[in-house]
GROMACS .gro file of C-alpha atoms in nm:
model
  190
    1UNK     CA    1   2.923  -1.089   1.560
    2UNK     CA    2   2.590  -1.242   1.440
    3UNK     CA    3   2.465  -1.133   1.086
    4UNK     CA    4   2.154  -1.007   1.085
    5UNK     CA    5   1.944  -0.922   0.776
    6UNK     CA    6   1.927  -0.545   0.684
    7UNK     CA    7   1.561  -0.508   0.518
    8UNK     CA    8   1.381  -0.314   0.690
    9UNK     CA    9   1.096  -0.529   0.912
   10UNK     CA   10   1.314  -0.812   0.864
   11UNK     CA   11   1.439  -1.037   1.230
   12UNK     CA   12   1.622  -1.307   1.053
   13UNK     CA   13   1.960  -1.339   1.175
   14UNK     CA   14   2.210  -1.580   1.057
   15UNK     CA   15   2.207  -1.926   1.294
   16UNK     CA   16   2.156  -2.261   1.287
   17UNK     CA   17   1.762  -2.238   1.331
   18UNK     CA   18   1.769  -2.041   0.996
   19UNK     CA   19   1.991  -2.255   0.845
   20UNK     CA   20   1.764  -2.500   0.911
   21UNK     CA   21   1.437  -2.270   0.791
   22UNK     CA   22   1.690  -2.278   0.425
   23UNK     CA   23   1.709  -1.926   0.481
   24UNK     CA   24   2.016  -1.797   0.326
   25UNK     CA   25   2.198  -1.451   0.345
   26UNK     CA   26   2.388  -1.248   0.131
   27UNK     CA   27   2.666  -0.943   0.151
   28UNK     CA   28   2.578  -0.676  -0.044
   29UNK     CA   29   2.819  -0.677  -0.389
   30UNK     CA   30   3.140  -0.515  -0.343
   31UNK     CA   31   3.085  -0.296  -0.672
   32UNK     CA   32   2.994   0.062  -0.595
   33UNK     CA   33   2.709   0.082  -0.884
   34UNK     CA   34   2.540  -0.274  -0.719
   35UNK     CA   35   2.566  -0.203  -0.379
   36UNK     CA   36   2.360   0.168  -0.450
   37UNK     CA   37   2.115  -0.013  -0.639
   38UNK     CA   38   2.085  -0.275  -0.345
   39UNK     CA   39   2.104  -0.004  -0.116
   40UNK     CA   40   1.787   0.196  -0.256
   41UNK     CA   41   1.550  -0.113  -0.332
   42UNK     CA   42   1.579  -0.157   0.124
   43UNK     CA   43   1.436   0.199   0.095
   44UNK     CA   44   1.607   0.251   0.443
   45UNK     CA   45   1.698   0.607   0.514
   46UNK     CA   46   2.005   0.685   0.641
   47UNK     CA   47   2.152   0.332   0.591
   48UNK     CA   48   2.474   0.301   0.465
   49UNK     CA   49   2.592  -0.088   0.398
   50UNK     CA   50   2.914  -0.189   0.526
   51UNK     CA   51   3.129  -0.497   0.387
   52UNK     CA   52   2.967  -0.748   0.638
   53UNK     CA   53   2.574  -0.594   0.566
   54UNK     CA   54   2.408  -0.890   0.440
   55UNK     CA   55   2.029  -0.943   0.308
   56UNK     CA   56   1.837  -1.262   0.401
   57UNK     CA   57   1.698  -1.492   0.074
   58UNK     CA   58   1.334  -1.392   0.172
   59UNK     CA   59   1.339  -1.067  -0.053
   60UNK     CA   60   1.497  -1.261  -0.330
   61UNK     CA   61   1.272  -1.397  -0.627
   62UNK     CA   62   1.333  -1.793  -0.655
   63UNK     CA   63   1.462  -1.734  -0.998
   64UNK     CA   64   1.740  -1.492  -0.853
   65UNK     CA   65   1.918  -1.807  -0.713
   66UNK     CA   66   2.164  -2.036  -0.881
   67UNK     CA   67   2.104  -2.396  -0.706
   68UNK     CA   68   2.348  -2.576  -0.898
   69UNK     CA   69   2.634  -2.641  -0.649
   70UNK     CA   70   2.684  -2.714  -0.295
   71UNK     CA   71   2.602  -2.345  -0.197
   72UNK     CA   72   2.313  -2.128  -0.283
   73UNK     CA   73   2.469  -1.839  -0.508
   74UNK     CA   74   2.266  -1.515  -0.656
   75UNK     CA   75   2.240  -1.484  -1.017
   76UNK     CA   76   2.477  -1.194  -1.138
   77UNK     CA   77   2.333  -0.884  -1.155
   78UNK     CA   78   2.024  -0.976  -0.852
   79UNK     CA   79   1.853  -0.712  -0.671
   80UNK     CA   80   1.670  -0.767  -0.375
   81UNK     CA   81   1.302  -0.666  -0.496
   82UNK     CA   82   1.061  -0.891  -0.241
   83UNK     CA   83   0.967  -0.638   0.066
   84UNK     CA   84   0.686  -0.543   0.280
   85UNK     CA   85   0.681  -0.166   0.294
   86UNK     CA   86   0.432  -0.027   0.463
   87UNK     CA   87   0.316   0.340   0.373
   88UNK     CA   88   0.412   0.497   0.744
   89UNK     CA   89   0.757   0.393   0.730
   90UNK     CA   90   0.992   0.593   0.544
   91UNK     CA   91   0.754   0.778   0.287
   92UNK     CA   92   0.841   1.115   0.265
   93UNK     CA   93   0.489   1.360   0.192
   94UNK     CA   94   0.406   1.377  -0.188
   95UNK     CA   95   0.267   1.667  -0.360
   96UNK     CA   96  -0.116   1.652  -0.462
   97UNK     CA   97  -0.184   1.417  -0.758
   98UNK     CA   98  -0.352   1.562  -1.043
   99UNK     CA   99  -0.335   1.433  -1.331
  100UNK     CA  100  -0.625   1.124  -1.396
  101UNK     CA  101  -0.377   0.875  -1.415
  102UNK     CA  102  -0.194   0.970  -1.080
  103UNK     CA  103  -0.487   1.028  -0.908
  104UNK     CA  104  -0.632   0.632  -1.015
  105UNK     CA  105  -0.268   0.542  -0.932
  106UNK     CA  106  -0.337   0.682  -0.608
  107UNK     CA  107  -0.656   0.557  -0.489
  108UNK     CA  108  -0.525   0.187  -0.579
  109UNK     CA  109  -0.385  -0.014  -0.287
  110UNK     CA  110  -0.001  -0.068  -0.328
  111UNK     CA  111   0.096  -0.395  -0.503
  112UNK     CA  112   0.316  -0.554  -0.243
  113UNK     CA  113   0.585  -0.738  -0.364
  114UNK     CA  114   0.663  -1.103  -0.176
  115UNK     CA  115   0.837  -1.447  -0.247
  116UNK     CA  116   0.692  -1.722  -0.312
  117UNK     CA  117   0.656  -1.952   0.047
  118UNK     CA  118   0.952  -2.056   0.157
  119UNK     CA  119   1.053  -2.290   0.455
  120UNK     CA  120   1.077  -1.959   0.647
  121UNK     CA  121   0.857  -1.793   0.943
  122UNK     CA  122   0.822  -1.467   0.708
  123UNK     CA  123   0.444  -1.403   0.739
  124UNK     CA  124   0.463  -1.196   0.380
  125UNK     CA  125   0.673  -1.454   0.181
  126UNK     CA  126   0.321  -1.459  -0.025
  127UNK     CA  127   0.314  -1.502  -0.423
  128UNK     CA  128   0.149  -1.189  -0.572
  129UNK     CA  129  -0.004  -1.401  -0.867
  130UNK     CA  130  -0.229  -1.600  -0.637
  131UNK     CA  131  -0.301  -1.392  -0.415
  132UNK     CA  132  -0.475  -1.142  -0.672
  133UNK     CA  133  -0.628  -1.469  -0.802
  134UNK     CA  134  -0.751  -1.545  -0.434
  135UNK     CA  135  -0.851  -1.199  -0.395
  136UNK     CA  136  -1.054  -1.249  -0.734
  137UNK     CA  137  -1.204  -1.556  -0.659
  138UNK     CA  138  -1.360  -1.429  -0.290
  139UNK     CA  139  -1.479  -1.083  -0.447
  140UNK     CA  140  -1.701  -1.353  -0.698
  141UNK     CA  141  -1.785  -1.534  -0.397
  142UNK     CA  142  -1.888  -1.271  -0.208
  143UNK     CA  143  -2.122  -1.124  -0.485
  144UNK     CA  144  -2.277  -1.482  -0.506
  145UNK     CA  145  -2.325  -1.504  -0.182
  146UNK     CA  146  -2.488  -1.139  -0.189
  147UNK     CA  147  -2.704  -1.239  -0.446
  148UNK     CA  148  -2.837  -1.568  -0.304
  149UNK     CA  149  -2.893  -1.395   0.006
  150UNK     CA  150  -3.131  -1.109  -0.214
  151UNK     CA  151  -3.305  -1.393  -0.313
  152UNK     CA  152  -3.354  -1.615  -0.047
  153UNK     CA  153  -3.503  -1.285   0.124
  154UNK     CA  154  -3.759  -1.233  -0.177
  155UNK     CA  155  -3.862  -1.604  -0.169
  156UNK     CA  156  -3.953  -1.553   0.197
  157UNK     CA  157  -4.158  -1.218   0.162
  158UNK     CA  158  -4.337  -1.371  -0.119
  159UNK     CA  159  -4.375  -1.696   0.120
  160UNK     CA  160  -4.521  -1.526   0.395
  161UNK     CA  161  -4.760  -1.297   0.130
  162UNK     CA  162  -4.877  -1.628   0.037
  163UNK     CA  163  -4.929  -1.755   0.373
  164UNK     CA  164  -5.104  -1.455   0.479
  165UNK     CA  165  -5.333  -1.455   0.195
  166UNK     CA  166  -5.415  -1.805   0.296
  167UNK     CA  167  -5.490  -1.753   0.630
  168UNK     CA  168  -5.684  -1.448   0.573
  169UNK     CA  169  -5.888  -1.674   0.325
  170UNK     CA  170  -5.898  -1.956   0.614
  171UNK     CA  171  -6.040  -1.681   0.823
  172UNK     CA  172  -6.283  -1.533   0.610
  173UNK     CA  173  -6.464  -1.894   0.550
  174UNK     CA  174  -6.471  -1.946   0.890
  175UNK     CA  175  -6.241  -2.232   0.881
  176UNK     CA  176  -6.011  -2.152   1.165
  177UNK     CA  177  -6.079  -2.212   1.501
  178UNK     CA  178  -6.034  -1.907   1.755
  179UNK     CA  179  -5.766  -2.062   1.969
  180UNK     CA  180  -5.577  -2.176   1.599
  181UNK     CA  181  -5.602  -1.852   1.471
  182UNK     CA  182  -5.480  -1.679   1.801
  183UNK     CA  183  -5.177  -1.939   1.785
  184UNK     CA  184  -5.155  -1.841   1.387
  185UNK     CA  185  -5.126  -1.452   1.451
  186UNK     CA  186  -4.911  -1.452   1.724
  187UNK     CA  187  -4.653  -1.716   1.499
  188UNK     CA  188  -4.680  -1.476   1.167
  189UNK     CA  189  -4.642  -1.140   1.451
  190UNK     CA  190  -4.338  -1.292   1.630
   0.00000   0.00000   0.00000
């Protein structure tokens, strides 16, 4: 029977492709107090693990893993804590917030939690860190680029003020023939 990993979202079953991907998986601990506390951070209602449940090393921290020997062990005491939880999916209806604090709380997106990128075809395995910094960086770059834009589109109503006044002085000394000025307007209407 293949082993397949219990988060929720989560298609990785155990084969030689993962293998491969250095995916590795993981029974849930055998000790009643760990399992619970494995069992409530897949958030999966109605899921009870049974001795062969296992959870894939994608919603593992790299510092939850002892590398040292020939197989990939967790450090004692690890809880899976790297998931993609969307809000639809197994959020029960809250109450109205209303303190100030909950209600800030609330209109901030959710922090999602990911691993850092592992030789794995998880499209979250993300590091929180940099993305925020990413995030950062293109909100600056996007105010630049707002601002440069402002400007660029001042610099070219005050250029074409300027080249209005100067044709309407061109025109006013009679130094414009009729067919350039025709060729002029329709340009500066167009």
């Amino acid at each position: 029977m293949p082993d397949f990993c219990a988060a929720l979202g989560c298609s990785n079953q155990r084969n030689a492709n993962t293998k491969q991907q250095g995916i590795t998986f993981h029974r849930f601990p055998k000790d009643k107090v760990k399992r619970q506390l494995w069992k409530m951070a897949l958030k999966r209602r109605d899921f009870e693990p049974n001795d062969r449940s296992v959870v894939c090393s994608c919603h593992f921290k790299a510092e939850d893993f002892d590398r040292t020997g020939q197989t990939t062990r967790l450090r004692e005491g690890v809880i899976p804590s790297v998931f993609l939880f969307t809000r639809h999916l197994g959020k029960a209806h809250t109450a109205t917030r209303t303190s100030r604090t909950s209600q800030k709380a609330a209109e901030e997106p959710p922090q999602v939690q990911a691993v850092e990128q592992t030789a794995s075809d998880h499209q979250y395995a993300l590091d929180p860190v940099q993305v925020k910094k990413r995030l950062n960086e293109a909100r600056e770059k996007l105010e630049e680029l707002r601002r440069d834009l402002r400007n660029a589109k001042d610099r070219e109503r005050r250029h074409k003020k300027t080249v209005k006044s100067l044709l309407e002085d061109l025109k006013h000394k009679h130094m414009l023939s009729e067919e350039l000025q025709q060729r002029l307007d329709d340009i500066l209407l167009g």
